[in-house]
Every structure is written in structure tokens, then in C-alpha cells.
PDB file of C-alpha atoms in Angstrom:
ATOM      1  CA  UNK A   1       0.000   0.000   0.000  1.00 42.00           C
ATOM      2  CA  UNK A   2       2.888   2.358   0.663  1.00 45.00           C
ATOM      3  CA  UNK A   3       3.877   2.769  -3.031  1.00 50.00           C
ATOM      4  CA  UNK A   4       0.213   3.298  -3.896  1.00 45.00           C
ATOM      5  CA  UNK A   5      -0.084   5.848  -1.100  1.00 58.00           C
ATOM      6  CA  UNK A   6       3.052   7.656  -2.270  1.00 60.00           C
ATOM      7  CA  UNK A   7       1.861   7.753  -5.863  1.00 62.00           C
ATOM      8  CA  UNK A   8      -1.552   8.998  -4.813  1.00 64.00           C
ATOM      9  CA  UNK A   9      -0.052  11.672  -2.580  1.00 56.00           C
ATOM     10  CA  UNK A  10       2.305  12.746  -5.367  1.00 60.00           C
ATOM     11  CA  UNK A  11      -0.678  13.119  -7.676  1.00 64.00           C
ATOM     12  CA  UNK A  12      -2.571  15.212  -5.145  1.00 66.00           C
ATOM     13  CA  UNK A  13       0.469  17.428  -4.569  1.00 61.00           C
ATOM     14  CA  UNK A  14       0.981  17.870  -8.305  1.00 65.00           C
ATOM     15  CA  UNK A  15      -2.661  18.859  -8.795  1.00 67.00           C
ATOM     16  CA  UNK A  16      -2.462  21.263  -5.849  1.00 64.00           C
ATOM     17  CA  UNK A  17       0.695  22.886  -7.206  1.00 67.00           C
ATOM     18  CA  UNK A  18      -0.880  23.298 -10.656  1.00 66.00           C
ATOM     19  CA  UNK A  19      -3.966  24.878  -9.070  1.00 67.00           C
ATOM     20  CA  UNK A  20      -1.835  27.217  -6.963  1.00 61.00           C
ATOM     21  CA  UNK A  21       0.281  28.215  -9.983  1.00 66.00           C
ATOM     22  CA  UNK A  22      -2.791  28.939 -12.102  1.00 64.00           C
ATOM     23  CA  UNK A  23      -4.364  30.887  -9.249  1.00 65.00           C
ATOM     24  CA  UNK A  24      -1.206  32.936  -8.741  1.00 62.00           C
ATOM     25  CA  UNK A  25      -1.030  33.648 -12.483  1.00 61.00           C
ATOM     26  CA  UNK A  26      -4.690  34.751 -12.521  1.00 66.00           C
ATOM     27  CA  UNK A  27      -4.203  37.039  -9.522  1.00 64.00           C
ATOM     28  CA  UNK A  28      -1.083  38.418 -11.172  1.00 63.00           C
ATOM     29  CA  UNK A  29      -3.055  39.201 -14.328  1.00 68.00           C
ATOM     30  CA  UNK A  30      -5.825  40.950 -12.364  1.00 66.00           C
ATOM     31  CA  UNK A  31      -3.274  42.962 -10.378  1.00 66.00           C
ATOM     32  CA  UNK A  32      -1.398  44.045 -13.515  1.00 66.00           C
ATOM     33  CA  UNK A  33      -4.605  45.100 -15.273  1.00 71.00           C
ATOM     34  CA  UNK A  34      -5.745  47.143 -12.271  1.00 71.00           C
ATOM     35  CA  UNK A  35      -2.338  48.776 -11.844  1.00 71.00           C
ATOM     36  CA  UNK A  36      -2.020  49.565 -15.548  1.00 74.00           C
ATOM     37  CA  UNK A  37      -5.464  51.159 -15.607  1.00 76.00           C
ATOM     38  CA  UNK A  38      -4.692  53.262 -12.518  1.00 79.00           C
ATOM     39  CA  UNK A  39      -1.322  54.329 -13.938  1.00 79.00           C
ATOM     40  CA  UNK A  40      -2.807  55.064 -17.369  1.00 78.00           C
ATOM     41  CA  UNK A  41      -5.612  57.084 -15.826  1.00 80.00           C
ATOM     42  CA  UNK A  42      -3.258  59.182 -13.732  1.00 84.00           C
ATOM     43  CA  UNK A  43      -0.697  59.805 -16.488  1.00 84.00           C
ATOM     44  CA  UNK A  44      -3.364  60.606 -19.088  1.00 83.00           C
ATOM     45  CA  UNK A  45      -5.285  62.992 -16.853  1.00 86.00           C
ATOM     46  CA  UNK A  46      -2.053  64.661 -15.796  1.00 88.00           C
ATOM     47  CA  UNK A  47      -1.012  65.236 -19.421  1.00 88.00           C
ATOM     48  CA  UNK A  48      -4.442  66.441 -20.561  1.00 88.00           C
ATOM     49  CA  UNK A  49      -4.783  68.805 -17.614  1.00 89.00           C
ATOM     50  CA  UNK A  50      -1.324  70.206 -18.238  1.00 91.00           C
ATOM     51  CA  UNK A  51      -2.180  70.964 -21.877  1.00 90.00           C
ATOM     52  CA  UNK A  52      -5.420  72.669 -20.833  1.00 89.00           C
ATOM     53  CA  UNK A  53      -3.922  74.736 -18.018  1.00 90.00           C
ATOM     54  CA  UNK A  54      -0.648  75.795 -19.643  1.00 91.00           C
ATOM     55  CA  UNK A  55      -1.290  76.204 -23.376  1.00 90.00           C
ATOM     56  CA  UNK A  56      -0.531  79.882 -24.191  1.00 90.00           C
ATOM     57  CA  UNK A  57      -3.411  80.518 -26.626  1.00 88.00           C
ATOM     58  CA  UNK A  58      -5.920  77.749 -25.949  1.00 89.00           C
ATOM     59  CA  UNK A  59      -8.994  79.819 -26.799  1.00 86.00           C
ATOM     60  CA  UNK A  60      -7.484  80.842 -30.124  1.00 85.00           C
ATOM     61  CA  UNK A  61      -6.530  77.268 -30.989  1.00 84.00           C
ATOM     62  CA  UNK A  62     -10.104  76.151 -30.300  1.00 84.00           C
ATOM     63  CA  UNK A  63     -11.251  78.423 -33.131  1.00 80.00           C
ATOM     64  CA  UNK A  64      -9.305  76.267 -35.609  1.00 74.00           C
ATOM     65  CA  UNK A  65      -6.948  77.214 -38.426  1.00 69.00           C
ATOM     66  CA  UNK A  66      -3.188  77.596 -38.127  1.00 76.00           C
ATOM     67  CA  UNK A  67      -1.790  77.241 -34.612  1.00 83.00           C
ATOM     68  CA  UNK A  68       0.627  79.953 -33.375  1.00 86.00           C
ATOM     69  CA  UNK A  69       4.292  78.930 -33.283  1.00 88.00           C
ATOM     70  CA  UNK A  70       4.335  79.511 -29.523  1.00 91.00           C
ATOM     71  CA  UNK A  71       1.598  76.937 -29.017  1.00 90.00           C
ATOM     72  CA  UNK A  72       3.183  74.422 -31.396  1.00 89.00           C
ATOM     73  CA  UNK A  73       6.483  74.676 -29.507  1.00 92.00           C
ATOM     74  CA  UNK A  74       4.650  74.188 -26.219  1.00 93.00           C
ATOM     75  CA  UNK A  75       2.744  71.171 -27.548  1.00 91.00           C
ATOM     76  CA  UNK A  76       5.878  69.524 -28.941  1.00 92.00           C
ATOM     77  CA  UNK A  77       7.684  70.016 -25.627  1.00 93.00           C
ATOM     78  CA  UNK A  78       4.829  68.488 -23.632  1.00 92.00           C
ATOM     79  CA  UNK A  79       4.488  65.548 -26.023  1.00 91.00           C
ATOM     80  CA  UNK A  80       8.125  64.704 -25.349  1.00 90.00           C
ATOM     81  CA  UNK A  81       8.139  65.445 -21.624  1.00 88.00           C
ATOM     82  CA  UNK A  82       4.912  63.574 -20.824  1.00 86.00           C
ATOM     83  CA  UNK A  83       5.434  60.689 -23.253  1.00 86.00           C
ATOM     84  CA  UNK A  84       2.231  61.553 -25.128  1.00 89.00           C
ATOM     85  CA  UNK A  85       1.761  59.858 -28.507  1.00 88.00           C
ATOM     86  CA  UNK A  86      -0.923  62.262 -29.732  1.00 90.00           C
ATOM     87  CA  UNK A  87      -2.846  65.315 -28.527  1.00 92.00           C
ATOM     88  CA  UNK A  88      -6.123  66.544 -29.985  1.00 90.00           C
ATOM     89  CA  UNK A  89      -8.620  69.308 -29.250  1.00 89.00           C
ATOM     90  CA  UNK A  90     -12.352  69.264 -29.972  1.00 87.00           C
ATOM     91  CA  UNK A  91     -14.740  72.207 -29.758  1.00 86.00           C
ATOM     92  CA  UNK A  92     -18.037  72.139 -27.897  1.00 83.00           C
ATOM     93  CA  UNK A  93     -19.753  70.745 -30.981  1.00 82.00           C
ATOM     94  CA  UNK A  94     -17.481  67.706 -30.815  1.00 82.00           C
ATOM     95  CA  UNK A  95     -15.501  68.632 -33.951  1.00 83.00           C
ATOM     96  CA  UNK A  96     -11.725  68.291 -34.204  1.00 85.00           C
ATOM     97  CA  UNK A  97      -9.882  71.624 -34.275  1.00 86.00           C
ATOM     98  CA  UNK A  98      -6.326  70.451 -33.554  1.00 88.00           C
ATOM     99  CA  UNK A  99      -4.429  67.197 -34.105  1.00 88.00           C
ATOM    100  CA  UNK A 100      -0.756  66.910 -33.157  1.00 89.00           C
ATOM    101  CA  UNK A 101      -0.295  64.128 -35.725  1.00 84.00           C
ATOM    102  CA  UNK A 102      -1.143  66.544 -38.579  1.00 77.00           C
ATOM    103  CA  UNK A 103       1.499  69.086 -39.613  1.00 70.00           C
ATOM    104  CA  UNK A 104      -0.754  71.611 -41.364  1.00 62.00           C
ATOM    105  CA  UNK A 105      -3.753  72.227 -39.113  1.00 60.00           C
ATOM    106  CA  UNK A 106      -5.441  74.399 -41.743  1.00 56.00           C
ATOM    107  CA  UNK A 107      -5.770  71.390 -44.032  1.00 50.00           C
ATOM    108  CA  UNK A 108      -6.646  68.892 -41.306  1.00 56.00           C
ATOM    109  CA  UNK A 109      -9.896  67.008 -41.818  1.00 55.00           C
ATOM    110  CA  UNK A 110     -12.628  68.326 -39.545  1.00 60.00           C
ATOM    111  CA  UNK A 111     -13.687  65.014 -38.007  1.00 67.00           C
ATOM    112  CA  UNK A 112     -16.545  64.502 -35.596  1.00 74.00           C
ATOM    113  CA  UNK A 113     -16.035  63.049 -32.144  1.00 75.00           C
ATOM    114  CA  UNK A 114     -19.497  61.525 -32.458  1.00 76.00           C
ATOM    115  CA  UNK A 115     -18.277  59.414 -35.389  1.00 78.00           C
ATOM    116  CA  UNK A 116     -14.841  58.777 -33.907  1.00 74.00           C
ATOM    117  CA  UNK A 117     -16.047  57.829 -30.432  1.00 73.00           C
ATOM    118  CA  UNK A 118     -19.749  58.228 -29.533  1.00 81.00           C
ATOM    119  CA  UNK A 119     -19.138  57.307 -25.876  1.00 72.00           C
ATOM    120  CA  UNK A 120     -16.580  60.089 -25.590  1.00 71.00           C
ATOM    121  CA  UNK A 121     -19.045  62.554 -27.105  1.00 79.00           C
ATOM    122  CA  UNK A 122     -21.556  61.610 -24.428  1.00 78.00           C
ATOM    123  CA  UNK A 123     -18.857  62.223 -21.827  1.00 74.00           C
ATOM    124  CA  UNK A 124     -18.237  65.634 -23.391  1.00 75.00           C
ATOM    125  CA  UNK A 125     -21.911  66.532 -23.247  1.00 78.00           C
ATOM    126  CA  UNK A 126     -22.069  65.459 -19.621  1.00 80.00           C
ATOM    127  CA  UNK A 127     -18.832  67.247 -18.758  1.00 81.00           C
ATOM    128  CA  UNK A 128     -17.227  64.040 -17.459  1.00 83.00           C
ATOM    129  CA  UNK A 129     -13.887  62.398 -18.240  1.00 84.00           C
ATOM    130  CA  UNK A 130     -13.732  59.315 -20.457  1.00 84.00           C
ATOM    131  CA  UNK A 131     -10.799  56.883 -20.467  1.00 84.00           C
ATOM    132  CA  UNK A 132     -10.246  53.616 -22.271  1.00 83.00           C
ATOM    133  CA  UNK A 133      -7.388  51.208 -22.949  1.00 78.00           C
ATOM    134  CA  UNK A 134      -7.053  49.520 -26.314  1.00 77.00           C
ATOM    135  CA  UNK A 135      -4.559  47.450 -28.261  1.00 70.00           C
ATOM    136  CA  UNK A 136      -3.125  48.885 -31.458  1.00 69.00           C
ATOM    137  CA  UNK A 137      -1.252  46.753 -33.983  1.00 58.00           C
ATOM    138  CA  UNK A 138       1.401  48.309 -36.225  1.00 64.00           C
ATOM    139  CA  UNK A 139       4.603  47.258 -37.974  1.00 59.00           C
ATOM    140  CA  UNK A 140       6.413  47.092 -34.619  1.00 66.00           C
ATOM    141  CA  UNK A 141       3.864  44.785 -33.002  1.00 64.00           C
ATOM    142  CA  UNK A 142       1.010  45.297 -30.573  1.00 71.00           C
ATOM    143  CA  UNK A 143       0.902  48.371 -28.332  1.00 76.00           C
ATOM    144  CA  UNK A 144      -1.415  49.169 -25.457  1.00 77.00           C
ATOM    145  CA  UNK A 145      -2.659  52.755 -25.686  1.00 79.00           C
ATOM    146  CA  UNK A 146      -4.624  54.761 -23.181  1.00 82.00           C
ATOM    147  CA  UNK A 147      -7.114  57.093 -24.847  1.00 86.00           C
ATOM    148  CA  UNK A 148      -8.391  59.871 -22.597  1.00 87.00           C
ATOM    149  CA  UNK A 149     -10.941  62.642 -23.143  1.00 88.00           C
ATOM    150  CA  UNK A 150     -11.042  65.507 -20.654  1.00 88.00           C
ATOM    151  CA  UNK A 151     -13.752  68.185 -20.999  1.00 89.00           C
ATOM    152  CA  UNK A 152     -12.717  71.634 -19.772  1.00 88.00           C
ATOM    153  CA  UNK A 153     -14.424  74.923 -19.005  1.00 85.00           C
ATOM    154  CA  UNK A 154     -13.741  78.583 -19.593  1.00 81.00           C
ATOM    155  CA  UNK A 155     -15.527  81.279 -17.603  1.00 80.00           C
ATOM    156  CA  UNK A 156     -17.802  78.626 -16.142  1.00 81.00           C
ATOM    157  CA  UNK A 157     -18.959  77.245 -19.484  1.00 84.00           C
ATOM    158  CA  UNK A 158     -17.912  74.128 -21.386  1.00 85.00           C
ATOM    159  CA  UNK A 159     -15.171  75.183 -23.817  1.00 86.00           C
ATOM    160  CA  UNK A 160     -14.035  71.929 -25.419  1.00 87.00           C
ATOM    161  CA  UNK A 161     -12.385  68.589 -24.794  1.00 88.00           C
ATOM    162  CA  UNK A 162      -8.745  67.522 -24.822  1.00 89.00           C
ATOM    163  CA  UNK A 163      -7.781  64.054 -26.029  1.00 89.00           C
ATOM    164  CA  UNK A 164      -4.443  62.391 -25.275  1.00 90.00           C
ATOM    165  CA  UNK A 165      -2.971  59.056 -26.311  1.00 89.00           C
ATOM    166  CA  UNK A 166      -0.201  57.518 -24.217  1.00 85.00           C
ATOM    167  CA  UNK A 167       1.634  54.280 -25.020  1.00 84.00           C
ATOM    168  CA  UNK A 168       1.376  52.080 -21.918  1.00 79.00           C
ATOM    169  CA  UNK A 169       3.220  49.072 -23.422  1.00 77.00           C
ATOM    170  CA  UNK A 170       6.443  49.586 -21.472  1.00 73.00           C
ATOM    171  CA  UNK A 171       4.527  49.997 -18.208  1.00 70.00           C
ATOM    172  CA  UNK A 172       2.626  46.753 -18.818  1.00 66.00           C
ATOM    173  CA  UNK A 173       5.855  44.861 -19.525  1.00 69.00           C
ATOM    174  CA  UNK A 174       7.457  46.227 -16.355  1.00 65.00           C
ATOM    175  CA  UNK A 175       4.439  45.371 -14.186  1.00 60.00           C
ATOM    176  CA  UNK A 176       4.142  41.865 -15.639  1.00 66.00           C
ATOM    177  CA  UNK A 177       7.823  41.199 -15.062  1.00 67.00           C
ATOM    178  CA  UNK A 178       7.720  42.438 -11.464  1.00 63.00           C
ATOM    179  CA  UNK A 179       4.453  40.737 -10.539  1.00 58.00           C
ATOM    180  CA  UNK A 180       5.417  37.579 -12.449  1.00 61.00           C
ATOM    181  CA  UNK A 181       8.503  37.052 -10.283  1.00 62.00           C
ATOM    182  CA  UNK A 182       6.498  37.654  -7.119  1.00 61.00           C
ATOM    183  CA  UNK A 183       3.711  35.280  -8.204  1.00 62.00           C
ATOM    184  CA  UNK A 184       6.227  32.556  -9.099  1.00 65.00           C
ATOM    185  CA  UNK A 185       7.866  32.899  -5.688  1.00 64.00           C
ATOM    186  CA  UNK A 186       4.499  32.653  -3.924  1.00 67.00           C
ATOM    187  CA  UNK A 187       3.570  29.550  -5.943  1.00 63.00           C
ATOM    188  CA  UNK A 188       6.891  27.863  -5.104  1.00 69.00           C
ATOM    189  CA  UNK A 189       6.565  28.625  -1.402  1.00 66.00           C
ATOM    190  CA  UNK A 190       2.984  27.344  -1.254  1.00 66.00           C
ATOM    191  CA  UNK A 191       3.932  24.155  -3.095  1.00 66.00           C
ATOM    192  CA  UNK A 192       6.814  23.601  -0.684  1.00 64.00           C
ATOM    193  CA  UNK A 193       4.477  24.159   2.259  1.00 66.00           C
ATOM    194  CA  UNK A 194       2.397  21.270   0.889  1.00 61.00           C
ATOM    195  CA  UNK A 195       5.273  19.015  -0.108  1.00 62.00           C
ATOM    196  CA  UNK A 196       7.486  19.148   2.988  1.00 64.00           C
ATOM    197  CA  UNK A 197       4.826  17.938   5.485  1.00 64.00           C
ATOM    198  CA  UNK A 198       3.627  15.347   2.958  1.00 59.00           C
ATOM    199  CA  UNK A 199       7.073  13.819   2.512  1.00 61.00           C
ATOM    200  CA  UNK A 200       7.618  13.907   6.256  1.00 61.00           C
ATOM    201  CA  UNK A 201       4.358  11.970   6.661  1.00 59.00           C
ATOM    202  CA  UNK A 202       5.503   9.379   4.105  1.00 57.00           C
ATOM    203  CA  UNK A 203       8.795   8.859   5.923  1.00 63.00           C
ATOM    204  CA  UNK A 204       6.934   8.155   9.171  1.00 63.00           C
ATOM    205  CA  UNK A 205       4.625   5.658   7.491  1.00 62.00           C
TER     206      UNK A 205
END
């Protein structure tokens, strides 16, 4: 019976270790997703708010047309400093008036936020922030982007909405690496906590 008992116990331990490993991996995934969303939310809101508060001629830019050199220099500096992939401005009607990915703003297509993102337009109408994370595939692979819309006011009235895109791919990789090591360590320790008493029991029997 002893070999049978040992084999059975080994099977139970193996199943327990697999379950613990899968559980640790699942918890790791949940933790990474929550942390990425919190980090993306904070960084996106910080960047959007900075654009809104510090842009030299925001009201003029909202009217459309060519953007003053002073504002373009400011925008380029913030894009670099804040790690922003793209910055856009929409007027109160939900129409695009500035797009940092377009060089000549006078010839930029006047796109509608309602067509681009209806949920964001509803957020604009309600004066509330809207944030989402989405995967984007390009020639360099898959990137995780945070897309954030922040309505803002001027003289107490809704003046427009700022949109920022920030690449969160590096943050995700860092969080997964850090949490992955921790989860693996936890799984190993739990498995050992099962195995050591079990083998001690077998030795006594």
C-alpha cells in the first residue's frame, strides 16, 4: 500500500501545485490590469490637464486654423516630456480643431467626435472624463494605448475637450515582469508548504 499511497499523494500534490500556480497567475493578471489602468488614468489625466492649463493661446486654438508657433512649440515640448503619442482638441460641438499628428492644421480634416467615439461625445456633453485602454497593432507589433478625453471649461462654461494618447506598453511589460517574479515565488513557497509535510508523513509511514 505504501507505493500506492506515495503515488496517490504525489498526484494530489501535483494537482495542488498546478492549481496554486494557475491561481497565482490569474491574480497576477488581475493585479497588472488594475495597476495599468490606474497608472494610465493618472498619467493621461495629468497630461491632458497640463495641456489645458498651460497652453498659451488655448482659446485661439479652439477656433481652428493655423496654430501659433508659440503653441506648437509648447505642444511639442509636452508631447516629449509627458510621453504623449498624440494630442487633440475638440470644440463644444465635438468637432476636431487640432491634431498633433497633422502638420498643417489648416488642411486637417474636420472630423466629428461623435463618429470617432460616440461614448466620448456623451462624456463631453455630460462634462465628465472618459478613459479607455485599447490594443493597437502596427509594424512594430502590438501596443497598449490609453485614450483619454477631458472636458474643460472657460468662464464657467464648457469650452471643449482635450484628447491624449499615451503608449502604456512599457509599463505593462514592467508590471508583468515584477508581478510575475512575485507570483512565481508565492507559488513555489505554497507548493513547498504542501510538499514538505507530505514527505515527512511518508517517511513516518
